[in-house]
Coordinates of C-alpha atoms and ligand atoms in Angstrom, one line a residue:
M1 CA -22.6 -12.0 61.3
Q2 CA -20.4 -9.5 59.8
V3 CA -17.4 -9.4 57.7
W4 CA -14.8 -6.5 58.4
K5 CA -11.4 -5.9 57.0
F6 CA -8.9 -3.6 57.7
G7 CA -5.9 -3.2 55.5
G8 CA -2.2 -2.4 56.3
T9 CA -2.5 1.2 57.6
S10 CA -5.6 0.6 59.9
V11 CA -3.4 -1.8 61.7
G12 CA 0.0 -0.6 60.6
K13 CA 0.4 1.8 63.8
P14 CA 0.0 0.6 68.0
E15 CA -2.8 3.7 68.3
R16 CA -4.8 2.5 64.9
M17 CA -4.9 -1.2 66.6
R18 CA -6.3 0.4 69.8
S19 CA -9.2 2.1 67.3
I20 CA -9.9 -0.7 65.7
R21 CA -10.7 -2.5 68.5
N22 CA -13.4 0.1 69.8
L23 CA -14.8 0.4 66.7
I24 CA -15.2 -3.8 66.0
T25 CA -16.5 -3.6 69.7
A26 CA -18.7 -0.6 69.1
D27 CA -21.9 -2.4 68.9
S28 CA -22.5 -6.2 69.8
T29 CA -22.7 -7.4 66.0
R30 CA -20.7 -10.9 65.9
K31 CA -17.9 -10.4 63.4
I32 CA -15.2 -11.6 61.6
V33 CA -12.4 -9.7 61.6
V34 CA -10.2 -9.9 58.7
L35 CA -6.8 -7.8 58.8
S36 CA -4.0 -7.4 56.1
A37 CA -0.1 -7.5 57.2
L38 CA 1.1 -3.8 59.2
S39 CA 1.2 -1.3 56.6
G40 CA 4.9 -2.1 54.6
S41 CA 5.5 -5.6 56.2
T42 CA 4.8 -7.3 52.5
N43 CA 6.4 -5.0 51.1
A44 CA 9.8 -5.7 53.5
L45 CA 9.1 -9.3 53.7
L46 CA 9.3 -9.4 49.4
A47 CA 12.3 -7.5 49.4
I48 CA 14.4 -10.1 51.8
G49 CA 12.9 -12.9 49.7
E50 CA 14.3 -11.1 46.9
S51 CA 17.8 -10.9 48.5
L52 CA 17.6 -14.8 49.5
K53 CA 17.1 -15.4 45.7
T54 CA 20.2 -14.0 44.4
S55 CA 22.1 -15.3 47.7
N56 CA 22.6 -12.1 49.1
D57 CA 22.3 -14.1 52.4
D58 CA 24.0 -10.6 54.6
D59 CA 21.5 -8.3 52.6
A60 CA 19.0 -10.6 53.6
T61 CA 19.7 -10.7 57.3
T62 CA 19.9 -7.2 57.6
K63 CA 16.5 -6.5 56.2
I64 CA 15.5 -9.5 58.8
D65 CA 17.0 -7.2 61.9
A66 CA 15.4 -4.2 60.8
L67 CA 12.1 -5.5 60.0
R68 CA 12.7 -7.1 63.7
A69 CA 13.2 -4.1 65.2
H70 CA 10.3 -2.3 64.1
Y71 CA 7.8 -5.4 65.8
D72 CA 9.9 -4.9 68.7
T73 CA 8.4 -1.3 68.9
F74 CA 5.2 -2.7 67.9
V75 CA 5.0 -4.8 70.9
S76 CA 6.4 -2.2 73.9
E77 CA 3.7 -0.1 72.7
L78 CA 0.6 -2.0 71.8
Y79 CA 0.3 -4.0 75.3
A80 CA -0.1 -2.5 78.4
T81 CA 0.6 -4.7 80.5
E82 CA 3.6 -7.0 81.3
A83 CA 1.4 -9.8 80.3
G84 CA 0.1 -8.5 77.0
K85 CA 3.9 -7.8 76.5
A86 CA 5.0 -11.3 77.2
A87 CA 2.8 -13.0 74.8
G88 CA 3.3 -10.0 72.3
L89 CA 7.0 -10.8 72.2
Q90 CA 6.1 -14.3 71.9
I91 CA 4.3 -14.2 69.2
I92 CA 7.2 -12.0 67.3
E93 CA 10.3 -14.8 68.5
S94 CA 8.4 -17.4 67.2
E95 CA 7.5 -15.9 63.6
F96 CA 11.0 -14.5 63.2
S97 CA 13.1 -18.0 64.0
F98 CA 9.8 -18.9 61.5
I99 CA 11.8 -16.6 58.9
R100 CA 15.1 -17.1 60.1
S101 CA 14.8 -20.8 59.3
L102 CA 13.3 -20.0 56.1
A103 CA 16.4 -17.6 54.9
G104 CA 18.1 -21.1 55.8
I105 CA 16.8 -22.5 53.1
K106 CA 19.2 -23.6 50.0
P107 CA 17.8 -23.2 47.4
F108 CA 15.2 -20.6 48.4
T109 CA 12.4 -21.6 46.0
V110 CA 8.8 -19.5 45.3
K111 CA 7.6 -22.3 48.2
Q112 CA 9.7 -20.5 50.8
E113 CA 9.0 -17.2 49.3
K114 CA 4.9 -17.5 49.7
E115 CA 5.3 -19.2 53.1
L116 CA 7.9 -15.7 54.0
V117 CA 5.1 -13.5 52.8
A118 CA 2.3 -14.7 54.6
E119 CA 4.0 -13.9 57.7
G120 CA 3.0 -10.6 57.6
E121 CA -0.7 -11.2 57.9
L122 CA 0.3 -13.8 60.7
L123 CA 2.2 -11.5 62.5
S124 CA -0.6 -9.3 62.8
T125 CA -3.4 -11.4 63.7
Q126 CA -2.0 -12.9 66.3
L127 CA -0.4 -9.3 67.7
F128 CA -4.4 -8.0 67.6
Q129 CA -5.8 -11.4 69.2
A130 CA -3.4 -10.8 71.8
Y131 CA -4.3 -7.4 72.7
L132 CA -7.8 -8.0 72.6
V133 CA -7.2 -11.1 74.7
E134 CA -5.6 -8.6 76.9
E135 CA -8.5 -6.1 77.3
G136 CA -10.8 -8.8 77.7
V137 CA -12.8 -9.1 74.5
A138 CA -14.7 -12.3 73.5
S139 CA -12.4 -13.2 70.5
T140 CA -10.7 -16.4 69.3
L141 CA -7.9 -16.1 66.0
L142 CA -9.3 -18.9 63.3
P143 CA -6.7 -19.7 60.8
A144 CA -6.9 -18.6 57.0
L145 CA -4.6 -21.8 56.5
D146 CA -7.3 -24.0 57.8
F147 CA -10.3 -22.9 55.5
M148 CA -9.0 -20.6 52.6
R149 CA -7.9 -22.8 49.3
I150 CA -7.6 -22.0 46.1
D151 CA -7.6 -24.7 42.8
A152 CA -4.7 -25.1 40.5
D153 CA -5.8 -22.0 38.1
N154 CA -5.6 -19.9 41.3
E155 CA -9.4 -19.6 41.9
P156 CA -10.6 -19.9 45.5
E157 CA -13.3 -22.6 46.6
I158 CA -15.5 -20.8 48.4
Q159 CA -17.3 -24.0 48.6
V160 CA -14.3 -26.1 50.3
T161 CA -14.2 -22.1 53.0
E162 CA -18.4 -22.5 53.3
Q163 CA -17.9 -26.2 54.2
I164 CA -15.2 -25.7 56.9
L165 CA -16.2 -23.1 58.3
A166 CA -19.9 -24.3 59.1
E167 CA -18.3 -26.8 61.0
M168 CA -15.4 -24.6 63.0
L169 CA -17.6 -21.9 64.1
P170 CA -20.2 -23.4 66.5
A171 CA -17.9 -24.2 68.7
H172 CA -16.7 -20.3 68.9
D173 CA -20.5 -19.3 69.5
D174 CA -19.4 -17.7 72.4
K175 CA -17.3 -15.1 70.8
Q176 CA -18.2 -11.7 69.6
I177 CA -15.0 -11.2 67.4
I178 CA -13.1 -13.8 65.4
V179 CA -9.9 -12.8 63.9
T180 CA -8.3 -14.3 60.9
Q181 CA -5.6 -13.4 58.1
G182 CA -6.4 -11.8 54.6
F183 CA -4.7 -12.8 51.6
I184 CA -3.0 -16.4 52.7
C185 CA -4.8 -19.5 51.8
R186 CA -3.6 -22.8 51.0
N187 CA -2.9 -24.2 47.4
P188 CA -3.7 -28.1 45.8
R189 CA -0.2 -28.8 47.0
G190 CA -1.4 -28.4 50.9
E191 CA 1.5 -25.4 50.1
V192 CA 1.2 -21.9 51.6
D193 CA -0.3 -19.7 49.1
N194 CA -1.8 -16.3 48.1
L195 CA -4.3 -14.3 46.7
K196 CA -2.0 -11.9 44.9
R197 CA -1.0 -8.3 46.2
G198 CA -4.1 -6.5 47.7
G199 CA -5.7 -9.3 48.5
S200 CA -6.9 -9.3 51.7
D201 CA -10.2 -7.3 50.9
Y202 CA -10.7 -10.9 48.4
T203 CA -10.9 -12.9 51.5
A204 CA -13.1 -10.6 53.1
S205 CA -15.4 -10.8 50.5
L206 CA -14.9 -14.5 49.9
I207 CA -15.6 -15.1 53.3
G208 CA -18.7 -13.1 53.3
G209 CA -20.4 -14.9 50.8
A210 CA -19.1 -18.4 52.7
V211 CA -21.2 -17.7 55.4
R212 CA -23.7 -15.4 53.8
A213 CA -22.7 -12.3 56.4
D214 CA -25.4 -9.7 56.1
E215 CA -22.3 -7.4 55.3
I216 CA -19.4 -6.7 54.7
Q217 CA -17.0 -4.0 55.4
I218 CA -13.9 -2.8 53.8
W219 CA -11.5 -0.3 56.1
T220 CA -9.4 1.9 54.4
D221 CA -7.8 5.6 55.0
I222 CA -10.5 6.7 52.6
D223 CA -13.7 7.5 52.7
G224 CA -15.3 5.2 50.0
M225 CA -14.7 4.8 46.4
H226 CA -14.8 8.4 44.9
N227 CA -16.5 9.8 41.8
N228 CA -13.3 10.3 39.7
D229 CA -9.4 10.0 40.7
P230 CA -8.4 12.2 43.2
R231 CA -4.9 12.6 42.5
I232 CA -5.8 14.2 39.0
V233 CA -9.1 15.8 39.8
K234 CA -10.4 18.8 42.5
N235 CA -13.4 18.2 43.8
T236 CA -13.9 14.7 43.6
F237 CA -16.8 13.4 46.4
P238 CA -17.2 9.8 48.0
V239 CA -20.0 8.3 45.5
R240 CA -22.6 6.5 48.5
E241 CA -24.3 4.1 46.5
L242 CA -22.9 1.7 44.3
T243 CA -24.7 -1.6 42.3
F244 CA -22.2 -4.6 41.9
D245 CA -21.8 -4.2 38.4
E246 CA -20.7 -0.4 39.0
A247 CA -18.4 -1.0 41.7
A248 CA -17.0 -4.2 39.4
E249 CA -16.0 -2.2 36.3
L250 CA -14.7 0.9 38.8
A251 CA -12.4 -1.7 40.9
Y252 CA -11.5 -3.3 37.6
F253 CA -10.8 0.2 35.9
G254 CA -8.5 2.2 37.7
A255 CA -10.2 2.9 41.0
K256 CA -7.5 1.7 43.5
I257 CA -9.0 1.2 46.6
L258 CA -10.3 -2.9 46.3
H259 CA -8.6 -5.2 44.7
P260 CA -10.9 -5.9 41.1
S261 CA -11.9 -9.5 42.5
T262 CA -13.3 -8.4 45.5
I263 CA -16.8 -7.5 44.4
T264 CA -17.6 -11.0 42.6
P265 CA -18.0 -13.4 45.5
A266 CA -20.1 -10.5 47.8
R267 CA -22.6 -10.1 44.5
M268 CA -22.5 -13.7 44.0
F269 CA -24.4 -14.3 47.5
G270 CA -25.6 -10.6 47.6
V271 CA -24.0 -9.7 50.4
P272 CA -23.6 -6.1 50.5
V273 CA -20.2 -4.8 50.5
R274 CA -19.3 -0.9 52.9
L275 CA -16.6 0.4 51.9
K276 CA -15.5 2.8 55.4
N277 CA -12.9 5.2 56.7
T278 CA -10.8 4.2 59.9
M279 CA -10.3 7.8 60.4
E280 CA -13.4 9.0 60.1
P281 CA -15.7 6.0 61.3
A282 CA -18.8 8.0 61.2
A283 CA -18.8 9.1 57.4
P284 CA -21.4 6.7 55.3
G285 CA -18.8 5.4 53.3
T286 CA -19.7 3.7 50.0
L287 CA -22.5 1.4 49.8
I288 CA -22.5 -1.3 47.2
A289 CA -25.1 -3.5 46.8
D290 CA -27.9 -5.1 44.5
R291 CA -30.0 -1.5 43.7
T292 CA -29.8 1.4 41.5
S293 CA -29.8 5.0 43.3
S294 CA -31.1 7.4 41.3
E295 CA -28.0 9.5 39.6
V296 CA -27.2 9.1 36.2
F297 CA -23.8 9.4 36.2
K298 CA -21.3 7.4 39.6
A299 CA -18.4 7.4 38.6
V300 CA -14.9 7.9 36.1
A301 CA -11.8 5.7 36.0
A302 CA -9.0 5.2 34.3
K303 CA -6.6 2.2 33.4
D304 CA -3.2 3.1 31.9
G305 CA -0.5 1.1 30.1
I306 CA -3.3 -0.3 26.9
T307 CA -2.5 -1.1 23.6
A308 CA -5.0 -1.5 20.7
L309 CA -4.5 -3.8 18.2
Y310 CA -6.5 -3.3 14.8
I311 CA -7.8 -6.3 13.0
H312 CA -8.9 -6.4 9.2
S313 CA -10.2 -9.3 7.0
T314 CA -10.6 -9.0 3.6
R315 CA -13.2 -11.6 4.1
M316 CA -15.6 -11.0 7.4
L317 CA -18.5 -9.7 4.6
N318 CA -20.9 -12.6 5.1
A319 CA -18.2 -14.7 7.2
Y320 CA -19.0 -16.5 10.4
G321 CA -16.3 -17.7 12.9
F322 CA -13.9 -14.7 12.1
L323 CA -14.5 -13.6 15.5
R324 CA -14.0 -17.1 17.1
R325 CA -10.7 -17.1 15.3
I326 CA -9.7 -14.5 16.8
F327 CA -10.1 -14.9 20.0
E328 CA -8.8 -18.1 20.2
I329 CA -5.5 -16.9 20.0
F330 CA -5.8 -14.5 22.5
E331 CA -7.0 -17.4 25.0
K332 CA -3.9 -19.7 23.3
Y333 CA -2.1 -17.1 24.7
K334 CA -3.7 -16.3 28.3
T335 CA -4.3 -12.3 27.3
P336 CA -7.4 -10.9 28.6
V337 CA -8.8 -8.5 26.7
D338 CA -10.8 -5.5 27.4
M339 CA -12.3 -3.2 25.3
L340 CA -14.2 -4.2 21.7
A341 CA -15.1 -2.7 18.7
T342 CA -16.2 -4.0 15.1
S343 CA -17.4 -3.2 12.0
E344 CA -18.3 -5.6 8.6
V345 CA -14.6 -5.9 8.2
S346 CA -12.7 -4.8 10.7
V347 CA -12.6 -5.4 14.7
S348 CA -10.1 -3.6 17.5
V349 CA -9.4 -4.8 20.7
T350 CA -7.2 -3.6 23.5
I351 CA -5.2 -5.4 25.8
D352 CA -3.1 -4.4 28.7
N353 CA -0.7 -7.2 28.9
T354 CA 1.7 -6.9 25.9
E355 CA 3.9 -10.0 26.9
R356 CA 2.7 -12.6 24.0
I357 CA 1.8 -9.7 21.4
Q358 CA 4.6 -11.0 19.0
E359 CA 3.1 -14.0 18.8
I360 CA -0.7 -13.0 19.2
S361 CA 0.7 -11.1 15.9
E362 CA 2.2 -13.7 13.9
E363 CA -0.9 -16.3 14.3
L364 CA -3.5 -13.2 13.8
S365 CA -1.4 -12.4 10.4
A366 CA -2.5 -15.7 8.8
F367 CA -5.8 -14.8 8.3
C368 CA -5.7 -10.6 9.1
T369 CA -4.4 -7.6 7.8
L370 CA -3.2 -6.1 11.0
E371 CA -2.6 -2.2 11.6
E372 CA 0.3 -1.0 13.7
P373 CA -0.6 -1.1 17.2
D374 CA -1.5 2.0 19.3
Y375 CA 0.0 2.1 22.7
D376 CA 0.4 4.3 25.4
Q377 CA -3.3 4.4 25.4
T378 CA -5.8 4.8 28.3
I379 CA -9.2 3.7 28.8
I380 CA -11.6 5.8 30.3
C381 CA -14.5 4.5 32.1
V382 CA -17.8 6.0 32.6
V383 CA -19.9 4.0 35.3
G384 CA -23.7 4.7 36.2
N385 CA -26.9 4.1 34.5
F386 CA -26.8 3.5 30.7
S387 CA -30.0 1.7 30.5
A388 CA -31.5 2.7 26.7
D389 CA -34.0 4.5 27.6
N390 CA -32.1 6.7 29.8
E391 CA -32.4 8.9 26.7
G392 CA -29.5 11.4 25.8
V393 CA -26.0 9.5 28.9
A394 CA -24.2 9.2 26.2
L395 CA -24.8 12.6 24.6
K396 CA -23.6 14.4 27.9
V397 CA -21.0 12.1 27.7
F398 CA -19.4 13.1 24.3
K399 CA -20.2 16.6 25.2
A400 CA -18.2 17.1 27.7
M401 CA -15.2 14.5 25.4
E402 CA -15.4 17.5 22.7
N403 CA -12.3 18.4 22.5
I404 CA -11.2 15.2 23.4
P405 CA -9.9 13.0 20.1
I406 CA -11.5 9.5 20.7
R407 CA -9.9 6.0 19.2
M408 CA -12.3 3.9 20.7
I409 CA -15.5 3.9 22.3
S410 CA -17.6 0.7 23.8
Y411 CA -21.2 0.8 24.9
G412 CA -23.6 -1.4 25.9
G413 CA -21.6 -3.7 27.0
T414 CA -23.3 -3.7 30.3
E415 CA -25.8 -1.1 31.0
S416 CA -23.7 0.2 34.1
N417 CA -20.7 1.6 31.9
L418 CA -19.4 3.8 28.4
S419 CA -15.7 3.1 28.0
L420 CA -13.8 5.5 25.4
L421 CA -10.5 4.8 24.6
V422 CA -7.9 7.6 24.2
H423 CA -4.2 8.4 23.8
S424 CA -2.6 8.4 27.9
K425 CA -1.2 11.7 27.0
Y426 CA -5.0 13.0 27.0
K427 CA -5.9 11.8 30.1
V428 CA -6.0 14.2 33.0
D429 CA -8.0 16.2 30.5
A430 CA -10.4 14.0 29.7
L431 CA -10.8 13.4 33.4
N432 CA -11.9 16.6 34.4
A433 CA -13.7 17.2 31.3
L434 CA -15.9 14.8 32.1
N435 CA -16.1 15.8 35.9
D436 CA -16.8 19.6 34.8
G437 CA -19.5 18.1 32.1
L438 CA -21.2 15.1 34.6
F439 CA -20.9 16.4 37.7
A440 CA -20.9 20.1 38.3
R441 CA -21.7 20.4 41.6
Ligands
LIG1 N1 -0.9 -7.5 53.1 C1 -1.5 -7.9 51.0 C2 -0.3 -7.2 50.1 O1 0.2 -6.0 51.4 C3 -2.3 -8.3 51.3 C4 -3.2 -6.8 51.2 O2 -3.1 -5.6 52.4 O3 -4.1 -6.9 51.3 O4 -1.0 -7.0 49.2
LIG2 MG1 -5.7 -3.1 49.5

């Protein structure tokens, strides 16, 4: 069994949906096919929600009508037969009458908003399944709301998914294709919820882990993870192979192609993840697995909007418990720390969420002195094989960065990355310098 996920642009036009149908049936492997909403739908649904929250009912109605018209056209173009068109129309009739009923509920709360935004995936998957029926593909639609769960901390409950799927799947042994929704799930109150924006990748990985899939494939409209940011650097290229660690670092540090949590379940169960391009299905894409390929430098990614805090202790010499006291404060204010550098008398940390910086600084001031924070910083993350016996690797990074002022360095946290903090005004130069220095071909 494989799990294949298609993003919004891959299902966003009738002709793209048709090419997906060809892709998934090109060989006879059984597949769970996870779909996002049609491109633009999730944003449109959220915009309707905004109008309803602010009681702009006329605005909401206009937006609902526009979205409905979009789906009408989609249905008229997707299906070839009268029966297919009728099935498609019935799906949008029923979902839009639900959307209109949601819009009538006062006050319009977060609960309704989550039901509303779930409609994107509910629509795309039902329309696709109806198309597979029209085409005579042996397929079925399994509702994600029946087996995707999050707990009270919004963490997915993969064991629950594993159990329910183990019970559900045998009834569909005769189906080559099992279609389901990305992104949506239920919370502990049984309500419709979701895995946050871009969460369909995460769904695919959770399902892939739960069913111990042979492979998870994430299909998008780019040819895999690039070695650097193609919007900023010329001559980037797709990275053929990454380890789970390397991919997790890249997904977190700005390579926007994957939802940052996607790697975790796949790694937990050792299921390889392949990133593929729907526009170029024959291209190899990027394979993320347990092993390394031989190149030392794999990729560079950057994360903006970082703030650096400089924390000094007058009593750190021979003191223990100092770091614990510092981190307890970040924990209390639910503020994750990205990078860390220590000396005997001080600690520097970076955060990307500055919402609670005031309270954090006040509590730190009770036992530390704080320097002015540096705002507008960027973490440059170099991913590759930095194991200690790989001599001269760090030197190459610093040589490439020789003309760029560096604020902070983090090396040795894992064997797969070296992170550098620079002012955001040097980001473009830094990414280009690293490209020339590490990847010149
Ligand atoms: N449709 C959702 C979003 O736009 C989930 C996804 O596409 O991954 O965020
Ligand atoms: Mg996405």
